[in-house]
PDB file of C-alpha atoms in Angstrom:
ATOM      1  CA  UNK A   7       0.000   0.000   0.000  1.00  0.00           C
ATOM      2  CA  UNK A   8       1.262   3.453  -0.941  1.00  0.00           C
ATOM      3  CA  UNK A   9       1.632   5.699   2.129  1.00  0.00           C
ATOM      4  CA  UNK A  10       2.316   9.049   0.453  1.00  0.00           C
ATOM      5  CA  UNK A  11      -0.483   9.984  -1.916  1.00  0.00           C
ATOM      6  CA  UNK A  12      -2.225  12.951  -3.504  1.00  0.00           C
ATOM      7  CA  UNK A  13      -5.945  13.494  -2.905  1.00  0.00           C
ATOM      8  CA  UNK A  14      -8.394  15.729  -4.739  1.00  0.00           C
ATOM      9  CA  UNK A  15     -11.761  17.308  -3.913  1.00  0.00           C
ATOM     10  CA  UNK A  16     -13.982  18.373  -6.781  1.00  0.00           C
ATOM     11  CA  UNK A  17     -15.554  21.806  -6.446  1.00  0.00           C
ATOM     12  CA  UNK A  18     -17.420  22.502  -9.650  1.00  0.00           C
ATOM     13  CA  UNK A  19     -20.753  23.239 -11.241  1.00  0.00           C
ATOM     14  CA  UNK A  20     -22.659  20.188 -12.477  1.00  0.00           C
ATOM     15  CA  UNK A  21     -24.098  19.883 -15.965  1.00  0.00           C
ATOM     16  CA  UNK A  22     -27.519  20.606 -14.517  1.00  0.00           C
ATOM     17  CA  UNK A  23     -30.182  18.026 -15.348  1.00  0.00           C
ATOM     18  CA  UNK A  24     -28.113  16.792 -18.289  1.00  0.00           C
ATOM     19  CA  UNK A  25     -26.989  13.192 -17.901  1.00  0.00           C
ATOM     20  CA  UNK A  26     -24.743  13.073 -20.951  1.00  0.00           C
ATOM     21  CA  UNK A  27     -23.248  16.489 -20.237  1.00  0.00           C
ATOM     22  CA  UNK A  28     -22.637  15.375 -16.652  1.00  0.00           C
ATOM     23  CA  UNK A  29     -20.809  12.254 -17.793  1.00  0.00           C
ATOM     24  CA  UNK A  30     -18.649  14.327 -20.143  1.00  0.00           C
ATOM     25  CA  UNK A  31     -17.703  16.764 -17.366  1.00  0.00           C
ATOM     26  CA  UNK A  32     -17.022  13.908 -14.941  1.00  0.00           C
ATOM     27  CA  UNK A  33     -14.612  12.331 -17.412  1.00  0.00           C
ATOM     28  CA  UNK A  34     -12.872  15.666 -17.976  1.00  0.00           C
ATOM     29  CA  UNK A  35     -12.307  16.055 -14.232  1.00  0.00           C
ATOM     30  CA  UNK A  36     -11.038  12.471 -13.918  1.00  0.00           C
ATOM     31  CA  UNK A  37      -8.580  13.107 -16.743  1.00  0.00           C
ATOM     32  CA  UNK A  38      -7.448  16.367 -15.162  1.00  0.00           C
ATOM     33  CA  UNK A  39      -6.965  14.644 -11.795  1.00  0.00           C
ATOM     34  CA  UNK A  40      -4.816  11.963 -13.433  1.00  0.00           C
ATOM     35  CA  UNK A  41      -2.665  14.559 -15.182  1.00  0.00           C
ATOM     36  CA  UNK A  42      -2.191  16.320 -11.817  1.00  0.00           C
ATOM     37  CA  UNK A  43      -1.069  13.113 -10.121  1.00  0.00           C
ATOM     38  CA  UNK A  44      -4.152  12.684  -7.930  1.00  0.00           C
ATOM     39  CA  UNK A  45      -4.609   9.178  -6.508  1.00  0.00           C
ATOM     40  CA  UNK A  46      -8.023   9.539  -4.797  1.00  0.00           C
ATOM     41  CA  UNK A  47     -10.699  11.842  -6.227  1.00  0.00           C
ATOM     42  CA  UNK A  48     -13.956  12.695  -4.437  1.00  0.00           C
ATOM     43  CA  UNK A  49     -17.098  14.053  -6.122  1.00  0.00           C
ATOM     44  CA  UNK A  50     -20.028  15.928  -4.517  1.00  0.00           C
ATOM     45  CA  UNK A  51     -23.400  14.504  -3.551  1.00  0.00           C
ATOM     46  CA  UNK A  52     -25.612  13.794  -6.621  1.00  0.00           C
ATOM     47  CA  UNK A  53     -22.974  15.418  -8.837  1.00  0.00           C
ATOM     48  CA  UNK A  54     -24.883  13.851 -11.717  1.00  0.00           C
ATOM     49  CA  UNK A  55     -27.243  15.513 -12.600  1.00  0.00           C
ATOM     50  CA  UNK A  56     -26.737  18.119  -9.833  1.00  0.00           C
ATOM     51  CA  UNK A  57     -28.524  18.850  -6.569  1.00  0.00           C
ATOM     52  CA  UNK A  58     -32.072  20.206  -7.117  1.00  0.00           C
ATOM     53  CA  UNK A  59     -32.340  23.024  -4.580  1.00  0.00           C
ATOM     54  CA  UNK A  60     -35.842  23.663  -5.914  1.00  0.00           C
ATOM     55  CA  UNK A  61     -37.188  20.959  -3.577  1.00  0.00           C
ATOM     56  CA  UNK A  62     -36.350  23.237  -0.621  1.00  0.00           C
ATOM     57  CA  UNK A  63     -37.524  26.506  -2.137  1.00  0.00           C
ATOM     58  CA  UNK A  64     -40.606  25.826  -4.283  1.00  0.00           C
ATOM     59  CA  UNK A  65     -43.848  23.925  -3.888  1.00  0.00           C
ATOM     60  CA  UNK A  66     -44.406  20.443  -5.271  1.00  0.00           C
ATOM     61  CA  UNK A  67     -46.588  21.890  -8.040  1.00  0.00           C
ATOM     62  CA  UNK A  68     -43.884  24.381  -9.035  1.00  0.00           C
ATOM     63  CA  UNK A  69     -41.271  21.635  -9.021  1.00  0.00           C
ATOM     64  CA  UNK A  70     -43.132  18.949 -10.951  1.00  0.00           C
ATOM     65  CA  UNK A  71     -41.823  19.496 -14.484  1.00  0.00           C
ATOM     66  CA  UNK A  72     -38.231  20.116 -13.450  1.00  0.00           C
ATOM     67  CA  UNK A  73     -38.184  17.029 -11.258  1.00  0.00           C
ATOM     68  CA  UNK A  74     -39.727  15.013 -14.088  1.00  0.00           C
ATOM     69  CA  UNK A  75     -36.699  15.952 -16.193  1.00  0.00           C
ATOM     70  CA  UNK A  76     -34.439  15.263 -13.207  1.00  0.00           C
ATOM     71  CA  UNK A  77     -35.663  11.680 -12.999  1.00  0.00           C
ATOM     72  CA  UNK A  78     -35.031  11.178 -16.713  1.00  0.00           C
ATOM     73  CA  UNK A  79     -31.455  12.443 -16.306  1.00  0.00           C
ATOM     74  CA  UNK A  80     -30.546  10.406 -13.236  1.00  0.00           C
ATOM     75  CA  UNK A  81     -28.017   7.644 -13.913  1.00  0.00           C
ATOM     76  CA  UNK A  82     -28.397   3.901 -13.568  1.00  0.00           C
ATOM     77  CA  UNK A  83     -25.546   2.017 -11.958  1.00  0.00           C
ATOM     78  CA  UNK A  84     -25.478  -0.500 -14.793  1.00  0.00           C
ATOM     79  CA  UNK A  85     -25.650   1.756 -17.835  1.00  0.00           C
ATOM     80  CA  UNK A  86     -23.612   2.872 -20.843  1.00  0.00           C
ATOM     81  CA  UNK A  87     -23.052   6.199 -19.072  1.00  0.00           C
ATOM     82  CA  UNK A  88     -21.530   4.544 -16.008  1.00  0.00           C
ATOM     83  CA  UNK A  89     -19.481   2.283 -18.277  1.00  0.00           C
ATOM     84  CA  UNK A  90     -17.946   5.381 -19.897  1.00  0.00           C
ATOM     85  CA  UNK A  91     -17.004   6.762 -16.483  1.00  0.00           C
ATOM     86  CA  UNK A  92     -15.502   3.469 -15.330  1.00  0.00           C
ATOM     87  CA  UNK A  93     -13.450   3.239 -18.526  1.00  0.00           C
ATOM     88  CA  UNK A  94     -12.133   6.757 -17.904  1.00  0.00           C
ATOM     89  CA  UNK A  95     -11.192   5.849 -14.332  1.00  0.00           C
ATOM     90  CA  UNK A  96      -9.315   2.769 -15.546  1.00  0.00           C
ATOM     91  CA  UNK A  97      -7.419   4.799 -18.131  1.00  0.00           C
ATOM     92  CA  UNK A  98      -6.604   7.440 -15.500  1.00  0.00           C
ATOM     93  CA  UNK A  99      -5.424   4.833 -12.981  1.00  0.00           C
ATOM     94  CA  UNK A 100      -6.963   6.626  -9.993  1.00  0.00           C
ATOM     95  CA  UNK A 101      -9.553   5.740  -7.345  1.00  0.00           C
ATOM     96  CA  UNK A 102     -12.858   7.635  -7.512  1.00  0.00           C
ATOM     97  CA  UNK A 103     -15.813   8.056  -5.173  1.00  0.00           C
ATOM     98  CA  UNK A 104     -18.617   9.263  -7.436  1.00  0.00           C
ATOM     99  CA  UNK A 105     -21.801  10.828  -6.102  1.00  0.00           C
ATOM    100  CA  UNK A 106     -24.892  10.716  -8.311  1.00  0.00           C
ATOM    101  CA  UNK A 107     -28.657  10.426  -8.362  1.00  0.00           C
ATOM    102  CA  UNK A 108     -29.080   6.731  -9.075  1.00  0.00           C
ATOM    103  CA  UNK A 109     -32.072   5.488 -11.032  1.00  0.00           C
ATOM    104  CA  UNK A 110     -33.085   1.917 -10.248  1.00  0.00           C
ATOM    105  CA  UNK A 111     -36.233   1.045 -12.137  1.00  0.00           C
ATOM    106  CA  UNK A 112     -38.694   3.823 -11.322  1.00  0.00           C
ATOM    107  CA  UNK A 113     -36.990   4.870  -8.067  1.00  0.00           C
ATOM    108  CA  UNK A 114     -34.172   7.283  -7.307  1.00  0.00           C
ATOM    109  CA  UNK A 115     -31.451   7.033  -4.650  1.00  0.00           C
ATOM    110  CA  UNK A 116     -28.641   9.303  -3.456  1.00  0.00           C
ATOM    111  CA  UNK A 117     -25.719   7.064  -4.372  1.00  0.00           C
ATOM    112  CA  UNK A 118     -21.963   6.778  -4.104  1.00  0.00           C
ATOM    113  CA  UNK A 119     -20.040   4.341  -6.286  1.00  0.00           C
ATOM    114  CA  UNK A 120     -16.464   3.464  -5.319  1.00  0.00           C
ATOM    115  CA  UNK A 121     -14.569   2.900  -8.580  1.00  0.00           C
ATOM    116  CA  UNK A 122     -11.187   1.164  -8.484  1.00  0.00           C
ATOM    117  CA  UNK A 123      -8.082   1.908 -10.515  1.00  0.00           C
ATOM    118  CA  UNK A 124      -9.130  -1.039 -12.711  1.00  0.00           C
ATOM    119  CA  UNK A 125     -12.401   0.725 -13.552  1.00  0.00           C
ATOM    120  CA  UNK A 126     -14.546  -1.624 -11.448  1.00  0.00           C
ATOM    121  CA  UNK A 127     -17.285  -0.591  -9.023  1.00  0.00           C
ATOM    122  CA  UNK A 128     -15.883  -2.280  -5.934  1.00  0.00           C
ATOM    123  CA  UNK A 129     -18.588  -0.909  -3.641  1.00  0.00           C
ATOM    124  CA  UNK A 130     -21.893   0.872  -4.063  1.00  0.00           C
ATOM    125  CA  UNK A 131     -23.936   2.530  -1.337  1.00  0.00           C
ATOM    126  CA  UNK A 132     -26.991   4.722  -0.978  1.00  0.00           C
ATOM    127  CA  UNK A 133     -27.737   7.481   1.506  1.00  0.00           C
ATOM    128  CA  UNK A 134     -29.330   5.573   4.367  1.00  0.00           C
ATOM    129  CA  UNK A 135     -31.931   8.269   5.127  1.00  0.00           C
ATOM    130  CA  UNK A 136     -32.469  11.186   2.743  1.00  0.00           C
ATOM    131  CA  UNK A 137     -32.945  14.462   4.600  1.00  0.00           C
ATOM    132  CA  UNK A 138     -36.355  16.091   5.140  1.00  0.00           C
ATOM    133  CA  UNK A 139     -37.879  17.010   1.742  1.00  0.00           C
ATOM    134  CA  UNK A 140     -35.294  14.849  -0.033  1.00  0.00           C
ATOM    135  CA  UNK A 141     -37.482  11.916   0.973  1.00  0.00           C
ATOM    136  CA  UNK A 142     -40.075  13.109  -1.558  1.00  0.00           C
ATOM    137  CA  UNK A 143     -37.533  12.391  -4.323  1.00  0.00           C
ATOM    138  CA  UNK A 144     -35.100   9.691  -3.185  1.00  0.00           C
ATOM    139  CA  UNK A 145     -35.585   6.361  -1.433  1.00  0.00           C
ATOM    140  CA  UNK A 146     -33.712   4.978   1.584  1.00  0.00           C
ATOM    141  CA  UNK A 147     -30.514   2.989   1.426  1.00  0.00           C
ATOM    142  CA  UNK A 148     -30.656  -0.488   2.964  1.00  0.00           C
ATOM    143  CA  UNK A 149     -28.282  -2.332   5.306  1.00  0.00           C
ATOM    144  CA  UNK A 150     -25.728  -2.999   2.570  1.00  0.00           C
ATOM    145  CA  UNK A 151     -25.167   0.770   2.492  1.00  0.00           C
ATOM    146  CA  UNK A 152     -23.888   0.698   6.067  1.00  0.00           C
ATOM    147  CA  UNK A 153     -20.611  -0.548   4.640  1.00  0.00           C
ATOM    148  CA  UNK A 154     -18.803   2.647   3.715  1.00  0.00           C
ATOM    149  CA  UNK A 155     -15.099   1.714   3.564  1.00  0.00           C
ATOM    150  CA  UNK A 156     -13.095  -0.262   0.987  1.00  0.00           C
ATOM    151  CA  UNK A 157      -9.464  -1.315   0.667  1.00  0.00           C
ATOM    152  CA  UNK A 158      -7.528   0.420  -2.100  1.00  0.00           C
ATOM    153  CA  UNK A 159      -3.856   0.698  -3.107  1.00  0.00           C
ATOM    154  CA  UNK A 160      -4.005   4.124  -1.418  1.00  0.00           C
ATOM    155  CA  UNK A 161      -5.393   3.065   1.938  1.00  0.00           C
ATOM    156  CA  UNK A 162      -8.869   2.418   3.305  1.00  0.00           C
ATOM    157  CA  UNK A 163     -11.257   4.843   1.591  1.00  0.00           C
ATOM    158  CA  UNK A 164     -14.693   5.677   2.987  1.00  0.00           C
ATOM    159  CA  UNK A 165     -17.570   7.942   2.057  1.00  0.00           C
ATOM    160  CA  UNK A 166     -20.822   9.449   3.295  1.00  0.00           C
ATOM    161  CA  UNK A 167     -23.334  11.880   1.818  1.00  0.00           C
ATOM    162  CA  UNK A 168     -24.282  15.265   3.277  1.00  0.00           C
ATOM    163  CA  UNK A 169     -26.193  14.949   6.575  1.00  0.00           C
ATOM    164  CA  UNK A 170     -25.078  11.364   7.018  1.00  0.00           C
ATOM    165  CA  UNK A 171     -22.212  13.217   8.701  1.00  0.00           C
ATOM    166  CA  UNK A 172     -24.694  14.145  11.448  1.00  0.00           C
ATOM    167  CA  UNK A 173     -25.585  10.508  12.120  1.00  0.00           C
ATOM    168  CA  UNK A 174     -23.289   9.570  15.050  1.00  0.00           C
ATOM    169  CA  UNK A 175     -23.869   5.820  14.789  1.00  0.00           C
ATOM    170  CA  UNK A 176     -23.183   5.849  11.061  1.00  0.00           C
ATOM    171  CA  UNK A 177     -19.941   7.732  11.614  1.00  0.00           C
ATOM    172  CA  UNK A 178     -18.946   5.362  14.401  1.00  0.00           C
ATOM    173  CA  UNK A 179     -19.540   2.327  12.210  1.00  0.00           C
ATOM    174  CA  UNK A 180     -17.302   3.848   9.538  1.00  0.00           C
ATOM    175  CA  UNK A 181     -14.546   4.250  12.132  1.00  0.00           C
ATOM    176  CA  UNK A 182     -15.016   0.576  13.009  1.00  0.00           C
ATOM    177  CA  UNK A 183     -14.268  -0.230   9.365  1.00  0.00           C
ATOM    178  CA  UNK A 184     -10.862   1.444   9.661  1.00  0.00           C
ATOM    179  CA  UNK A 185     -11.317   4.470   7.405  1.00  0.00           C
ATOM    180  CA  UNK A 186      -8.127   6.368   6.569  1.00  0.00           C
ATOM    181  CA  UNK A 187      -9.314   8.692   3.795  1.00  0.00           C
ATOM    182  CA  UNK A 188     -12.952   9.777   3.887  1.00  0.00           C
ATOM    183  CA  UNK A 189     -14.881  11.397   1.033  1.00  0.00           C
ATOM    184  CA  UNK A 190     -17.501  13.830   2.333  1.00  0.00           C
ATOM    185  CA  UNK A 191     -19.911  14.441  -0.558  1.00  0.00           C
ATOM    186  CA  UNK A 192     -22.070  17.578  -0.226  1.00  0.00           C
ATOM    187  CA  UNK A 193     -24.483  19.616  -2.346  1.00  0.00           C
ATOM    188  CA  UNK A 194     -24.041  23.385  -2.760  1.00  0.00           C
ATOM    189  CA  UNK A 195     -24.565  25.169   0.559  1.00  0.00           C
ATOM    190  CA  UNK A 196     -24.607  28.865   1.376  1.00  0.00           C
ATOM    191  CA  UNK A 197     -23.831  31.354   4.174  1.00  0.00           C
ATOM    192  CA  UNK A 198     -26.412  32.126   6.838  1.00  0.00           C
ATOM    193  CA  UNK A 199     -28.698  34.857   5.426  1.00  0.00           C
ATOM    194  CA  UNK A 200     -29.630  38.045   7.211  1.00  0.00           C
ATOM    195  CA  UNK A 201     -32.306  36.994   9.749  1.00  0.00           C
ATOM    196  CA  UNK A 202     -34.229  40.177   8.928  1.00  0.00           C
ATOM    197  CA  UNK A 203     -34.686  38.871   5.396  1.00  0.00           C
ATOM    198  CA  UNK A 204     -34.975  35.119   5.985  1.00  0.00           C
ATOM    199  CA  UNK A 205     -35.004  32.886   9.036  1.00  0.00           C
ATOM    200  CA  UNK A 206     -32.787  29.940   8.199  1.00  0.00           C
ATOM    201  CA  UNK A 207     -31.218  27.247  10.430  1.00  0.00           C
ATOM    202  CA  UNK A 208     -27.475  27.535  10.940  1.00  0.00           C
ATOM    203  CA  UNK A 209     -27.000  23.772  10.629  1.00  0.00           C
ATOM    204  CA  UNK A 210     -28.034  24.053   6.968  1.00  0.00           C
ATOM    205  CA  UNK A 211     -25.260  26.422   5.924  1.00  0.00           C
ATOM    206  CA  UNK A 212     -21.888  26.021   4.243  1.00  0.00           C
ATOM    207  CA  UNK A 213     -20.027  26.747   7.479  1.00  0.00           C
ATOM    208  CA  UNK A 214     -21.948  24.164   9.516  1.00  0.00           C
ATOM    209  CA  UNK A 215     -21.522  21.561   6.773  1.00  0.00           C
ATOM    210  CA  UNK A 216     -17.790  22.203   6.639  1.00  0.00           C
ATOM    211  CA  UNK A 217     -17.539  21.874  10.432  1.00  0.00           C
ATOM    212  CA  UNK A 218     -19.472  18.587  10.371  1.00  0.00           C
ATOM    213  CA  UNK A 219     -16.949  17.181   7.895  1.00  0.00           C
ATOM    214  CA  UNK A 220     -14.060  18.556   9.925  1.00  0.00           C
ATOM    215  CA  UNK A 221     -15.431  16.909  13.055  1.00  0.00           C
ATOM    216  CA  UNK A 222     -15.412  13.518  11.325  1.00  0.00           C
ATOM    217  CA  UNK A 223     -11.686  14.042  10.746  1.00  0.00           C
ATOM    218  CA  UNK A 224     -11.157  14.841  14.438  1.00  0.00           C
ATOM    219  CA  UNK A 225     -13.431  12.121  15.803  1.00  0.00           C
ATOM    220  CA  UNK A 226     -12.336   9.402  13.371  1.00  0.00           C
ATOM    221  CA  UNK A 227      -8.673  10.422  13.003  1.00  0.00           C
ATOM    222  CA  UNK A 228      -9.073  10.293   9.245  1.00  0.00           C
ATOM    223  CA  UNK A 229      -8.096  12.468   6.328  1.00  0.00           C
ATOM    224  CA  UNK A 230     -11.259  14.017   4.847  1.00  0.00           C
ATOM    225  CA  UNK A 231     -11.853  15.055   1.234  1.00  0.00           C
ATOM    226  CA  UNK A 232     -14.777  17.505   1.314  1.00  0.00           C
ATOM    227  CA  UNK A 233     -16.303  17.890  -2.157  1.00  0.00           C
ATOM    228  CA  UNK A 234     -19.036  20.353  -3.110  1.00  0.00           C
ATOM    229  CA  UNK A 235     -21.024  21.803  -6.000  1.00  0.00           C
ATOM    230  CA  UNK A 236     -21.132  25.336  -7.373  1.00  0.00           C
ATOM    231  CA  UNK A 237     -24.098  27.284  -8.769  1.00  0.00           C
ATOM    232  CA  UNK A 238     -23.576  30.140 -11.238  1.00  0.00           C
ATOM    233  CA  UNK A 239     -25.998  32.929 -12.039  1.00  0.00           C
ATOM    234  CA  UNK A 240     -26.517  31.800 -15.626  1.00  0.00           C
ATOM    235  CA  UNK A 241     -28.202  28.591 -14.432  1.00  0.00           C
ATOM    236  CA  UNK A 242     -30.583  30.044 -11.829  1.00  0.00           C
ATOM    237  CA  UNK A 243     -33.454  30.378 -14.287  1.00  0.00           C
ATOM    238  CA  UNK A 244     -33.012  26.804 -15.533  1.00  0.00           C
ATOM    239  CA  UNK A 245     -33.144  25.561 -11.923  1.00  0.00           C
ATOM    240  CA  UNK A 246     -36.156  27.767 -11.067  1.00  0.00           C
ATOM    241  CA  UNK A 247     -34.107  29.525  -8.367  1.00  0.00           C
ATOM    242  CA  UNK A 248     -34.365  33.158  -9.448  1.00  0.00           C
ATOM    243  CA  UNK A 249     -35.202  35.425  -6.525  1.00  0.00           C
ATOM    244  CA  UNK A 250     -34.512  32.801  -3.832  1.00  0.00           C
ATOM    245  CA  UNK A 251     -32.806  34.620  -0.949  1.00  0.00           C
ATOM    246  CA  UNK A 252     -30.761  31.705   0.402  1.00  0.00           C
ATOM    247  CA  UNK A 253     -29.122  31.076  -2.988  1.00  0.00           C
ATOM    248  CA  UNK A 254     -25.947  33.034  -3.747  1.00  0.00           C
ATOM    249  CA  UNK A 255     -24.524  32.845  -7.239  1.00  0.00           C
ATOM    250  CA  UNK A 256     -21.800  32.266  -8.027  1.00  0.00           C
ATOM    251  CA  UNK A 257     -21.522  30.239  -4.849  1.00  0.00           C
ATOM    252  CA  UNK A 258     -22.329  27.024  -3.049  1.00  0.00           C
ATOM    253  CA  UNK A 259     -18.784  25.692  -2.847  1.00  0.00           C
ATOM    254  CA  UNK A 260     -16.949  25.089   0.429  1.00  0.00           C
ATOM    255  CA  UNK A 261     -14.541  22.307  -0.456  1.00  0.00           C
ATOM    256  CA  UNK A 262     -11.644  21.485   1.851  1.00  0.00           C
ATOM    257  CA  UNK A 263      -9.200  18.726   2.745  1.00  0.00           C
ATOM    258  CA  UNK A 264      -8.660  18.007   6.428  1.00  0.00           C
ATOM    259  CA  UNK A 265      -5.907  16.162   8.233  1.00  0.00           C
ATOM    260  CA  UNK A 266      -6.610  13.427  10.806  1.00  0.00           C
ATOM    261  CA  UNK A 267      -6.365  16.028  13.570  1.00  0.00           C
ATOM    262  CA  UNK A 268      -8.946  18.259  11.843  1.00  0.00           C
ATOM    263  CA  UNK A 269      -6.454  20.775  10.476  1.00  0.00           C
ATOM    264  CA  UNK A 270      -7.277  22.430   7.149  1.00  0.00           C
ATOM    265  CA  UNK A 271      -4.607  21.297   4.678  1.00  0.00           C
ATOM    266  CA  UNK A 272      -5.499  23.732   1.885  1.00  0.00           C
ATOM    267  CA  UNK A 273      -6.254  27.415   1.578  1.00  0.00           C
ATOM    268  CA  UNK A 274     -10.039  27.951   1.355  1.00  0.00           C
ATOM    269  CA  UNK A 275     -11.393  28.653  -2.115  1.00  0.00           C
ATOM    270  CA  UNK A 276     -13.954  31.301  -3.084  1.00  0.00           C
ATOM    271  CA  UNK A 277     -17.444  29.781  -3.058  1.00  0.00           C
ATOM    272  CA  UNK A 278     -17.758  30.116  -6.823  1.00  0.00           C
ATOM    273  CA  UNK A 279     -14.348  28.779  -7.850  1.00  0.00           C
ATOM    274  CA  UNK A 280     -14.287  25.593  -9.945  1.00  0.00           C
ATOM    275  CA  UNK A 281     -11.594  22.957 -10.111  1.00  0.00           C
ATOM    276  CA  UNK A 282      -9.954  20.181  -8.101  1.00  0.00           C
ATOM    277  CA  UNK A 283      -8.581  21.145  -4.694  1.00  0.00           C
ATOM    278  CA  UNK A 284      -5.469  19.014  -4.099  1.00  0.00           C
ATOM    279  CA  UNK A 285      -2.859  18.208  -1.509  1.00  0.00           C
ATOM    280  CA  UNK A 286      -0.265  15.539  -0.759  1.00  0.00           C
ATOM    281  CA  UNK A 287      -0.767  13.453   2.382  1.00  0.00           C
ATOM    282  CA  UNK A 288       1.103  10.761   4.275  1.00  0.00           C
ATOM    283  CA  UNK A 289      -1.118   8.047   5.740  1.00  0.00           C
ATOM    284  CA  UNK A 290       1.453   7.461   8.480  1.00  0.00           C
ATOM    285  CA  UNK A 291       0.476  10.852   9.924  1.00  0.00           C
ATOM    286  CA  UNK A 292      -2.770   9.250  11.112  1.00  0.00           C
ATOM    287  CA  UNK A 293      -0.762   7.615  13.898  1.00  0.00           C
ATOM    288  CA  UNK A 294      -0.026  11.026  15.441  1.00  0.00           C
ATOM    289  CA  UNK A 295      -3.753  11.401  16.108  1.00  0.00           C
ATOM    290  CA  UNK A 296      -4.499   7.738  16.829  1.00  0.00           C
ATOM    291  CA  UNK A 297      -1.838   7.693  19.529  1.00  0.00           C
ATOM    292  CA  UNK A 298      -3.892  10.257  21.439  1.00  0.00           C
ATOM    293  CA  UNK A 299      -7.437   9.154  20.616  1.00  0.00           C
ATOM    294  CA  UNK A 300      -8.699   6.026  18.902  1.00  0.00           C
ATOM    295  CA  UNK A 301     -12.467   6.101  19.344  1.00  0.00           C
ATOM    296  CA  UNK A 302     -12.870   2.444  18.363  1.00  0.00           C
ATOM    297  CA  UNK A 303      -9.672   1.241  20.066  1.00  0.00           C
ATOM    298  CA  UNK A 304      -7.798   2.294  23.194  1.00  0.00           C
ATOM    299  CA  UNK A 305     -10.153   5.258  23.775  1.00  0.00           C
ATOM    300  CA  UNK A 306     -13.338   3.153  23.728  1.00  0.00           C
ATOM    301  CA  UNK A 307     -15.238   1.194  26.387  1.00  0.00           C
ATOM    302  CA  UNK A 308     -17.108  -1.556  24.531  1.00  0.00           C
ATOM    303  CA  UNK A 309     -17.899  -3.203  27.866  1.00  0.00           C
ATOM    304  CA  UNK A 310     -20.053  -0.134  28.615  1.00  0.00           C
ATOM    305  CA  UNK A 311     -21.110   1.202  25.200  1.00  0.00           C
ATOM    306  CA  UNK A 312     -21.204  -0.677  21.893  1.00  0.00           C
ATOM    307  CA  UNK A 313     -22.937  -0.521  18.526  1.00  0.00           C
ATOM    308  CA  UNK A 314     -25.446  -3.097  17.254  1.00  0.00           C
ATOM    309  CA  UNK A 315     -25.440  -3.375  13.439  1.00  0.00           C
ATOM    310  CA  UNK A 316     -27.902  -5.215  11.205  1.00  0.00           C
ATOM    311  CA  UNK A 317     -25.909  -6.065   8.047  1.00  0.00           C
ATOM    312  CA  UNK A 318     -28.738  -7.825   6.201  1.00  0.00           C
ATOM    313  CA  UNK A 319     -30.449  -5.735   3.531  1.00  0.00           C
ATOM    314  CA  UNK A 320     -34.245  -5.852   3.398  1.00  0.00           C
ATOM    315  CA  UNK A 321     -35.836  -7.250   0.243  1.00  0.00           C
ATOM    316  CA  UNK A 322     -38.995  -6.109  -1.527  1.00  0.00           C
ATOM    317  CA  UNK A 323     -39.985  -9.739  -1.989  1.00  0.00           C
ATOM    318  CA  UNK A 324     -38.824 -13.232  -1.035  1.00  0.00           C
ATOM    319  CA  UNK A 325     -39.639 -16.545  -2.636  1.00  0.00           C
ATOM    320  CA  UNK A 326     -41.066 -19.040  -0.188  1.00  0.00           C
ATOM    321  CA  UNK A 327     -39.676 -22.556  -0.136  1.00  0.00           C
ATOM    322  CA  UNK A 328     -41.929 -25.025  -1.901  1.00  0.00           C
TER     323      UNK A 328
END
C-alpha cells in the first residue's frame, strides 16, 4: 500500500439536469486529476445531474416538471453512461468516489459508487436516510449501504453523503471499518442569510456543513476530502431559483481537505471557484492522532457502550420454499 499519496476534492458546477453532459464533465475532471497526479478523487453529492435546490424553495406543483426531467437524467448504476465513467477511471489509474442520483427502475437514490483503478465498481452505497424534503424524491438505502469503507492501493477509503455526517452511529460504524481517507460528498450550501430577510437554520449552511466534515476528521482520526457543487448565475433560471434569498450565485462551494487532527490542509477557495482542490498526504500521519485518541480502540469502552449493526439488507420480496 502506498503511504504518500495525492488526494483531490472536486468543487465545480454540475451539468444541470443533463446526464450526458454530466458524464462528459465527470470524465474531464477524472482526466485532469490523473494529469495532476491525484490518486483519490472525491465528487459531490448527486454530482450527476446536480442537486435540485428547488425541492427546498418551491412547492411540489412548481417543481413537478423540473423534477420530471431530473428523474429522466438520473443515472443507472449498470448503464452505458456509467461504463464510460468506469473506462475513464481505468485509463486514468486513480480511485474515484462518485456521487450521483441513481435510477433503479422507477426509483431514485442518493448514491456513491467506489470505482477502483481497474475501472470496477468495488462498492456501491446509498444514503441511508435522505434528509427532510429529499425523501419526496429519493428512497432509503438499505443495510448494505452501512458498509462505507473499501481497501484500495491508497489506503482504506470511505464515504458518506451530506447529513449522514450528522448521524453519530453511522460515523462510528465507519470508524469501526478502519477508514483512513474519507470522502464527504455535499451539495451546494450557502452562508447564513440576514435573519431580517430570511429565518434559516445555521445547521443548513456552508459553514456548519464544513464543520461537520471537519469533526469527522477529528473524531475518526481520518483524512477528509470535502467535495461540493457550485451554482452560477446563468443557471438560476433553468433551476427555477431566481429570486430565492438563500441562494448566492456564483456560490455554493466550500470544499476542503482536512488532516486526521482536523487541520485544514489547503487554503479555502472562493465559493464560486471551480476545479480540483489538491494536496499531498502521508497516511502514516494518522498515527499522530491515533496515539492520542482512537475512538474504536484504546479510547473506547465496549464493555459499557457498543454498537449493534444489522448487516442484512431488506428485500422487496422473497420466494417461499416449496
